[in-house]
mmCIF file of C-alpha atoms and ligand atoms in Angstrom:
data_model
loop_
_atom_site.group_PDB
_atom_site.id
_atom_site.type_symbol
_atom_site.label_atom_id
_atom_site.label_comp_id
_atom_site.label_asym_id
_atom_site.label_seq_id
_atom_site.Cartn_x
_atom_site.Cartn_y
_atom_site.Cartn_z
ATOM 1 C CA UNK E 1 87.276 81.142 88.908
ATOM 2 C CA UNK E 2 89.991 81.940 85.789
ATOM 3 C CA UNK E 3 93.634 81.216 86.852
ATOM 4 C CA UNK E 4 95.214 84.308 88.204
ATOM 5 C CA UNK E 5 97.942 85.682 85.458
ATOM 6 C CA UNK E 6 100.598 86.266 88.370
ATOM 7 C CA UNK E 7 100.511 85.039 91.903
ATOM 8 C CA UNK E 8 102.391 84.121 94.932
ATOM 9 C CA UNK E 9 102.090 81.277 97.393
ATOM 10 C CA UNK E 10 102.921 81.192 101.138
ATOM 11 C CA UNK E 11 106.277 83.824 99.780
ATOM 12 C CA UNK E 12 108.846 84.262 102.852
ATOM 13 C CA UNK E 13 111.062 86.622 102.014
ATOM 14 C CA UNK E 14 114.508 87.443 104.759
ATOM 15 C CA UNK E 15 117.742 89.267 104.105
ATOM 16 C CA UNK E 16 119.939 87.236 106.245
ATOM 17 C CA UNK E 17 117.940 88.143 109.515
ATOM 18 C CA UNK E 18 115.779 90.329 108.491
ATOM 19 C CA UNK E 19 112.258 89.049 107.612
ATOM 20 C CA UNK E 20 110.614 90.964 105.039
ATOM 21 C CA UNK E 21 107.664 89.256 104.638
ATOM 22 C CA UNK E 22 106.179 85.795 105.039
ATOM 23 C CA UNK E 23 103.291 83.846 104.028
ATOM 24 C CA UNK E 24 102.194 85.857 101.458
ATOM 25 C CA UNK E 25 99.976 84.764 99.105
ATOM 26 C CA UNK E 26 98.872 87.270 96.388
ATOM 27 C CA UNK E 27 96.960 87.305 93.037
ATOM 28 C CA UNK E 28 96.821 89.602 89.895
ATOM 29 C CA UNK E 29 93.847 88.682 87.823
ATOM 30 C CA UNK E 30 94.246 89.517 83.822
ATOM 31 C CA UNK E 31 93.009 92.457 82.789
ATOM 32 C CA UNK E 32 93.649 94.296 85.567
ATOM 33 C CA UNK E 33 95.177 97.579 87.398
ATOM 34 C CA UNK E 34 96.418 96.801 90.595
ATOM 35 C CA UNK E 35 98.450 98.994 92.788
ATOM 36 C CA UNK E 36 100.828 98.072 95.717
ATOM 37 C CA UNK E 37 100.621 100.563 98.673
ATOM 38 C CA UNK E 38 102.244 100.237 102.020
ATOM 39 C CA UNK E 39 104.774 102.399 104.353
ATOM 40 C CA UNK E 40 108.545 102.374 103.960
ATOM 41 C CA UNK E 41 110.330 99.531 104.407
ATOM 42 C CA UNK E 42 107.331 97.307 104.290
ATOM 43 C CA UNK E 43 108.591 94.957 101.325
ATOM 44 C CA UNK E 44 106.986 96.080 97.971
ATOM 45 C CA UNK E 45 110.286 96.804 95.926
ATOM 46 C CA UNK E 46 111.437 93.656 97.218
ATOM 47 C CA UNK E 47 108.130 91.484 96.245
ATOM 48 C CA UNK E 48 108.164 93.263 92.352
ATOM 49 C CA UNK E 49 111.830 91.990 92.797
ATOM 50 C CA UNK E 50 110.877 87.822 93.728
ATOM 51 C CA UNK E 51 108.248 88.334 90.902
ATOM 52 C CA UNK E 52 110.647 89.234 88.320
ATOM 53 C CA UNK E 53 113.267 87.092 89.394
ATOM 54 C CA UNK E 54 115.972 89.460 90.512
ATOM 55 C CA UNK E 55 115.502 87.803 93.972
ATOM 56 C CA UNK E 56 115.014 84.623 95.080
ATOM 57 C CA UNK E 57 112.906 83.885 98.222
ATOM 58 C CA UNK E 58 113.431 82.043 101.547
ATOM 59 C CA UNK E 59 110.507 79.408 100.529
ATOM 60 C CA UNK E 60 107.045 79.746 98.750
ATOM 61 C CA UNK E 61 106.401 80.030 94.833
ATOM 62 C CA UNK E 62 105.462 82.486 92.053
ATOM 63 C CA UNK E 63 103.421 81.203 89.796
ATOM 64 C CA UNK E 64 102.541 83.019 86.085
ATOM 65 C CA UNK E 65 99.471 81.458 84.480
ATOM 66 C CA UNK E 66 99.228 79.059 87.554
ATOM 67 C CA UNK E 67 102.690 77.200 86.500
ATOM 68 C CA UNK E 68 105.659 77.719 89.070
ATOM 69 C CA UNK E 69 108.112 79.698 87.904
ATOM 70 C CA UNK E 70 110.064 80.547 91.161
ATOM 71 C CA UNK E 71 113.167 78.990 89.629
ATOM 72 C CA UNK E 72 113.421 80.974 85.786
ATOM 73 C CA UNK E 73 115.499 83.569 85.462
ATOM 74 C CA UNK E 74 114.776 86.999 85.238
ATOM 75 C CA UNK E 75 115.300 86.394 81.344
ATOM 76 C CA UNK E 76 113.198 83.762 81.280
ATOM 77 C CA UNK E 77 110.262 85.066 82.780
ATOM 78 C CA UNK E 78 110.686 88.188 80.488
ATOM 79 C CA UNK E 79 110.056 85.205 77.282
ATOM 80 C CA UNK E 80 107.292 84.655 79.298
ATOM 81 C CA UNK E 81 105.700 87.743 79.008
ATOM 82 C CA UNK E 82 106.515 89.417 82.479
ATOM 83 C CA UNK E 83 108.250 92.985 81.957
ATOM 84 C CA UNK E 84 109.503 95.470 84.612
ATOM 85 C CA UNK E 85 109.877 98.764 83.001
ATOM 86 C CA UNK E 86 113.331 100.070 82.908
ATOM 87 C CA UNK E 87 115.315 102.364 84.661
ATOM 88 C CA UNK E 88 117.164 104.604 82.290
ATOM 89 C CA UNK E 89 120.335 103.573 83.366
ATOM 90 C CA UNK E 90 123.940 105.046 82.106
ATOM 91 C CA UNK E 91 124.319 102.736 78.972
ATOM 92 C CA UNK E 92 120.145 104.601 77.783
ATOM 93 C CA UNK E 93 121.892 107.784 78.820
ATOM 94 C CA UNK E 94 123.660 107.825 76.006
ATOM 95 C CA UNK E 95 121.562 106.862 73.397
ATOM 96 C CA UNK E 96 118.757 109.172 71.899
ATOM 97 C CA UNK E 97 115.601 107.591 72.597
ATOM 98 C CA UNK E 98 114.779 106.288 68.797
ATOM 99 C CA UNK E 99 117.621 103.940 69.689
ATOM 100 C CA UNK E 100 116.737 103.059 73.234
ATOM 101 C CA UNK E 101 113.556 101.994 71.771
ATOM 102 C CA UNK E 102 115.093 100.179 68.766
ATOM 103 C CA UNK E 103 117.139 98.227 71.195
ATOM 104 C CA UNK E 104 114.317 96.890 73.132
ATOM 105 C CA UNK E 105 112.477 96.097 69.715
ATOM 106 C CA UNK E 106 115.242 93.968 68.684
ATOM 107 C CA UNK E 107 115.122 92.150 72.453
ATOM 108 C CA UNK E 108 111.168 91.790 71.820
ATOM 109 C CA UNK E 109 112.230 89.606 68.225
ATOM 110 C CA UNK E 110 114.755 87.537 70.206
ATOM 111 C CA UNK E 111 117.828 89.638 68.816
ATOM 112 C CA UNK E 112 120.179 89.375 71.345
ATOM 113 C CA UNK E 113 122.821 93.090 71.561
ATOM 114 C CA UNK E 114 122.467 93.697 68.304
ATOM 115 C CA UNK E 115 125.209 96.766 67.086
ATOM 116 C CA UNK E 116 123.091 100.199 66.273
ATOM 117 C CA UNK E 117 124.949 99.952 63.668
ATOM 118 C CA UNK E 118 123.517 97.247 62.005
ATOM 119 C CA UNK E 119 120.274 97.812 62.138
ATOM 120 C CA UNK E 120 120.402 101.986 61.335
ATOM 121 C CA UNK E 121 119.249 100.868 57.967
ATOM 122 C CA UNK E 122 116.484 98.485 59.088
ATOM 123 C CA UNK E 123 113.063 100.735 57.920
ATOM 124 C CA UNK E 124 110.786 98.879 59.525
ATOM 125 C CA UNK E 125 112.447 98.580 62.716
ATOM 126 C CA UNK E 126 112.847 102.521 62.766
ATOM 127 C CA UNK E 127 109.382 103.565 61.523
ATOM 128 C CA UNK E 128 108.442 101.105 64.372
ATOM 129 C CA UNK E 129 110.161 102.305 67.154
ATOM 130 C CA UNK E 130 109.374 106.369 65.986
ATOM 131 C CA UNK E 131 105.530 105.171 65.880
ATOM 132 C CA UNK E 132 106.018 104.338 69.662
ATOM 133 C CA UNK E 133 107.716 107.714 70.402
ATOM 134 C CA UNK E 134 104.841 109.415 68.783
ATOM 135 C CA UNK E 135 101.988 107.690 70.467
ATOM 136 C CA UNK E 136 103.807 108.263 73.656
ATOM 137 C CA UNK E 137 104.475 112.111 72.670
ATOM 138 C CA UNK E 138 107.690 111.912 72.402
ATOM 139 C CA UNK E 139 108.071 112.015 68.355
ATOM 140 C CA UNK E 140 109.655 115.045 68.692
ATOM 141 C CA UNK E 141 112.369 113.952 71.085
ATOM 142 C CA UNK E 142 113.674 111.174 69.139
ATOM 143 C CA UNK E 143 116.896 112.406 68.445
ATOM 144 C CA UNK E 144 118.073 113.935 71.614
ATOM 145 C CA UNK E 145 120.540 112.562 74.121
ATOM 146 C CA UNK E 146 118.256 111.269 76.803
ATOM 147 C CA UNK E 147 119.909 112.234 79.275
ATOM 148 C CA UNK E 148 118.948 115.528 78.344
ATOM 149 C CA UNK E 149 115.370 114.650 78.610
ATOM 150 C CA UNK E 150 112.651 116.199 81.330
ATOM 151 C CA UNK E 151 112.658 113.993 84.179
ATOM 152 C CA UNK E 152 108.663 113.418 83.189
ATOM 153 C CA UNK E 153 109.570 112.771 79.338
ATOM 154 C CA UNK E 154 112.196 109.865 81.186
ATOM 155 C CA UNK E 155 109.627 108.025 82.922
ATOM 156 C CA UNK E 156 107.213 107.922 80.113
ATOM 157 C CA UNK E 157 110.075 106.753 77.798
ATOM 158 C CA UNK E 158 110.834 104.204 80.405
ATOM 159 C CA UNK E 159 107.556 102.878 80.101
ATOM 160 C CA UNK E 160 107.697 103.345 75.903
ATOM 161 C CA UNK E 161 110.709 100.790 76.286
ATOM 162 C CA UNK E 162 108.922 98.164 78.443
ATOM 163 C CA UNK E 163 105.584 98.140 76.561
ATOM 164 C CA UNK E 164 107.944 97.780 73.480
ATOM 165 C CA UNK E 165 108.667 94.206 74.547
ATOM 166 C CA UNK E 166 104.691 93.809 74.235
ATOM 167 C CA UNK E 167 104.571 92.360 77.888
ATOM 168 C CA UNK E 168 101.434 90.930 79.447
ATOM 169 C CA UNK E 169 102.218 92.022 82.670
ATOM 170 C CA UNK E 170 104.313 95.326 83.181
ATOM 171 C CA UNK E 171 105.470 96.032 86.708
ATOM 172 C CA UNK E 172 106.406 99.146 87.955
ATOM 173 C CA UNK E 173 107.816 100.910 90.698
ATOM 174 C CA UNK E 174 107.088 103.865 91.844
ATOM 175 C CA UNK E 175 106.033 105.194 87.857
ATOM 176 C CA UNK E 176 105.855 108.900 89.088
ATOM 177 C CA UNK E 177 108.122 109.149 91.960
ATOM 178 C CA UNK E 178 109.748 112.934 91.986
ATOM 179 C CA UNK E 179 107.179 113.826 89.172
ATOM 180 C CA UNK E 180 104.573 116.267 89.962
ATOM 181 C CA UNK E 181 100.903 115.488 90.949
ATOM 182 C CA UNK E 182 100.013 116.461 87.076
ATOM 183 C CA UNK E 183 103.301 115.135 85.499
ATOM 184 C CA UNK E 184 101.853 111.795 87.330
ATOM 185 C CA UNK E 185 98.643 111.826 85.845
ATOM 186 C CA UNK E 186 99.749 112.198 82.624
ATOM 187 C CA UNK E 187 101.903 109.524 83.033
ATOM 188 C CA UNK E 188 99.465 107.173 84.492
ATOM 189 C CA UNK E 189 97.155 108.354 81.987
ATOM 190 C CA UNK E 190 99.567 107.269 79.439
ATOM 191 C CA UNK E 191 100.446 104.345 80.718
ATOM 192 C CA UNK E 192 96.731 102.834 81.133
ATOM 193 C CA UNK E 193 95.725 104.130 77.749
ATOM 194 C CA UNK E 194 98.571 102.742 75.593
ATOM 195 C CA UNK E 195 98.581 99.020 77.509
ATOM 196 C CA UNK E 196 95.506 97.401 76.118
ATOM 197 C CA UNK E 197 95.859 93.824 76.624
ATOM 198 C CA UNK E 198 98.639 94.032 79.634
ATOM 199 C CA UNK E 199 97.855 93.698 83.283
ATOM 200 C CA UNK E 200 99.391 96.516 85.217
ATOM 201 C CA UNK E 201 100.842 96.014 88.653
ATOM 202 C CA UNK E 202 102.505 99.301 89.913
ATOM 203 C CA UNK E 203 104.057 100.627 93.680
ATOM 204 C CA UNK E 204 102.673 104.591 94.305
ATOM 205 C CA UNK E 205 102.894 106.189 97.214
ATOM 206 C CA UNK E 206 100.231 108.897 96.095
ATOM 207 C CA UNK E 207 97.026 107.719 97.057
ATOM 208 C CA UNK E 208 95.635 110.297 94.688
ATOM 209 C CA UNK E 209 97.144 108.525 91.733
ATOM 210 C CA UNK E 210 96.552 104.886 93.083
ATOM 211 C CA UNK E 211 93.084 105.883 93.882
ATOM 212 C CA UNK E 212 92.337 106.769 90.568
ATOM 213 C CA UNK E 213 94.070 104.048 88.277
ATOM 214 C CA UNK E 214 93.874 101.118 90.332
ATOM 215 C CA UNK E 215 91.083 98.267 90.104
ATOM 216 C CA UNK E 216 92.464 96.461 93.083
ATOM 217 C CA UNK E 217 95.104 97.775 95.604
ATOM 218 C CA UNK E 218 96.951 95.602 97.952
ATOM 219 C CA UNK E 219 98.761 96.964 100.756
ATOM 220 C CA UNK E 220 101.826 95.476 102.612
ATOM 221 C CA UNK E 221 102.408 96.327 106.132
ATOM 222 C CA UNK E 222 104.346 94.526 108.731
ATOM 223 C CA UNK E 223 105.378 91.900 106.929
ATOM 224 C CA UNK E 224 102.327 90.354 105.389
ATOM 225 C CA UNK E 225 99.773 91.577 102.697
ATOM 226 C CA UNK E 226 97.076 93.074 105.464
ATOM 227 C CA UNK E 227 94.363 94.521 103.068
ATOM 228 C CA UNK E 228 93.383 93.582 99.463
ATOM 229 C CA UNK E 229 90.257 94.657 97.473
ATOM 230 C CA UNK E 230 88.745 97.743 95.817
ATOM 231 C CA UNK E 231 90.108 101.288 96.521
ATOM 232 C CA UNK E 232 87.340 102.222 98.319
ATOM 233 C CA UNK E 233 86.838 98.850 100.419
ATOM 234 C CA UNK E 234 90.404 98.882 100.957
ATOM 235 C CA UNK E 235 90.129 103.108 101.671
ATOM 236 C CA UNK E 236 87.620 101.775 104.242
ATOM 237 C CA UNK E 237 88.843 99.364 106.254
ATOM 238 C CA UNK E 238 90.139 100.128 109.458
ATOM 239 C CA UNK E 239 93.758 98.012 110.016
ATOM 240 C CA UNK E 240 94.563 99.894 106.534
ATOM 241 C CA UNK E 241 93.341 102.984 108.165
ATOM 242 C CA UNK E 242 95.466 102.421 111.464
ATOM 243 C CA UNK E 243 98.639 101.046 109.974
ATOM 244 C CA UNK E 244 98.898 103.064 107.227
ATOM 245 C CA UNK E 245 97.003 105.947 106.314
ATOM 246 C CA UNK E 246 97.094 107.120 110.076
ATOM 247 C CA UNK E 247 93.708 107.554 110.713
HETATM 248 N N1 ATP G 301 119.406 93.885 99.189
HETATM 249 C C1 ATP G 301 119.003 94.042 100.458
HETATM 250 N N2 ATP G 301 119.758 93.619 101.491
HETATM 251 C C2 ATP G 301 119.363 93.764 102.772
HETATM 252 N N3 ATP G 301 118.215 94.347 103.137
HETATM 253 C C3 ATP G 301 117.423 94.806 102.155
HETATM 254 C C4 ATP G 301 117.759 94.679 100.774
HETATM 255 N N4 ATP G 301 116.762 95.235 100.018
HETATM 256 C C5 ATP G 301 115.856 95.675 100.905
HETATM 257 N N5 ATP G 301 116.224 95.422 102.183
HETATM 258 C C6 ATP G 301 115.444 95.712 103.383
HETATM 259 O O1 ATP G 301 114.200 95.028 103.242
HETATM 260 C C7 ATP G 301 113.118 95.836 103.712
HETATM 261 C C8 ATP G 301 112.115 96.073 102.589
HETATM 262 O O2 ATP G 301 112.710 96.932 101.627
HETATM 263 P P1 ATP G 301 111.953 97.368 100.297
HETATM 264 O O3 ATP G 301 112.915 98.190 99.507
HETATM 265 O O4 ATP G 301 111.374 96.182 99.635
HETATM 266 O O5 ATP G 301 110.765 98.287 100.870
HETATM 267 P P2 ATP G 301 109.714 99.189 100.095
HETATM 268 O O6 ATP G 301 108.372 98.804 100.607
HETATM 269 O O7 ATP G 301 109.937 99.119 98.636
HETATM 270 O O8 ATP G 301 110.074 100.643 100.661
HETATM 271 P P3 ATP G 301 109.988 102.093 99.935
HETATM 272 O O9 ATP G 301 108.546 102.505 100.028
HETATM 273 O O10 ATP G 301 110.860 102.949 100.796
HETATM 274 O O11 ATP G 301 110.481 101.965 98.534
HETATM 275 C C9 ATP G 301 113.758 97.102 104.255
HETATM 276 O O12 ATP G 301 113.946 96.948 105.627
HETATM 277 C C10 ATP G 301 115.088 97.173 103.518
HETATM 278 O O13 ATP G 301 116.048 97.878 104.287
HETATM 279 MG MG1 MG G 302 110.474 100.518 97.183
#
């Protein structure tokens, strides 16, 4: 069997007292779509948080490309090819999207804060990061304050910045949360059309949407992973059923 290109071992995860999650042991195959799914509470911003770094666990390791990596930094493990997407955050507020994106272009080439400034007259860099807008259909929204932007238009230029960075694995969470069912598809559709070559690993909450553009789903419920496979073996099998679809 290949080397998973993310996975977990034996992960215990606690806030002080509180134990997330323990024991788990997960793995995201190249290539592939894989949703997380689970109720409330049950861990999953917390686990896309140990993978990228933001957290450290109680004990266990994450492993990219089957080396331990539990240690890098969040920085590090972005070098390495492992991308969240980000949250348009005050500081993107501000900017117009062309340089959102030009700023995460310049992080992809090792660039560290460069000044807009210096690199308004950079061509290439421009007709680079405009090429992205377009293909994401946002060509036209270049200029605006993005803060001004449709909530939908935000998310998909969230995603625009992340796959800017060329990751191999994006993570997301929650892609289309307070979209609607059709913004969501769009965006999913989107999303899986303009990452050839990355491994997606996304939260959703609507099964409509994970049910659709997942390969595998795994789903996290009282502390453990209790259900990994196929949508429709995982659709089928009855602890999922019971703990969290409520059937
Ligand atoms: N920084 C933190 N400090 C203390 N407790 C936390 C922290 N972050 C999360 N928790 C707790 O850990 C548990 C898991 O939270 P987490 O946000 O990972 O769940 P989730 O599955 O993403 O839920 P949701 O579907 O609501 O987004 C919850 O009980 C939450 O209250
Ligand atoms: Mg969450």
């Amino acid at each position: 069997m290949n080397t998973p290109i993310l996975a977990t071992r034996d992960l215990h995860m606690a806030f002080g007292g509180l134990v997330v999650f323990d024991c788990v042991n997960f793995n995201l195959n190249a290539g592939e779509s894989h949703a997380i799914i689970g109720p409330n509470g049950a861990g999953k911003t917390t686990f896309v948080g140990l993978l990228t770094g933001l957290l450290k666990p109680v004990s266990g390791e994450v492993l990219l490309d089957g080396r331990v990596m539990t240690r890098d930094t969040p920085q590090m493990r972005v070098k390495a090819g492992l991308v969240r997407t980000f949250q348009i955050n005050s500081l993107f507020k501000a900017l117009n999207p062309l340089e959102a994106v030009v700023l995460a272009l310049c992080e992809r080439d090792g660039r560290a804060s460069p000044s807009l400034r210096a690199v308004k007259h950079e061509s290439g860099l421009i007709d680079e990061a405009q090429a992205l807008l377009n293909q994401f259909g946002l060509g036209r929204d270049a200029l605006v304050r993005t803060e001004t932007l449709a909530y939908g238009k935000q998310r998909l230029l969230e995603i625009a910045l992340a796959l800017a960075l060329k990751p191999r694995v994006l993570l997301l969470d929650e892609p289309a949360a307070g979209l609607s069912t059709q913004q969501g598809h769009e965006v999913f559709e989107q999303l899986l059309r303009l990452s050839t070559g990355t491994t997606i690993l996304f939260i959703e909450h609507d099964m409509g949407l994970v049910f659709r553009y997942a390969d595998q789903v795994s789903v996290f419920a009282g502390g453990s992973i209790i259900a990994q496979g196929t949508p429709d073996n995982v659709r089928k099998d009855p602890r999922v059923r019971e703990v969290y679809l409520g059937t």
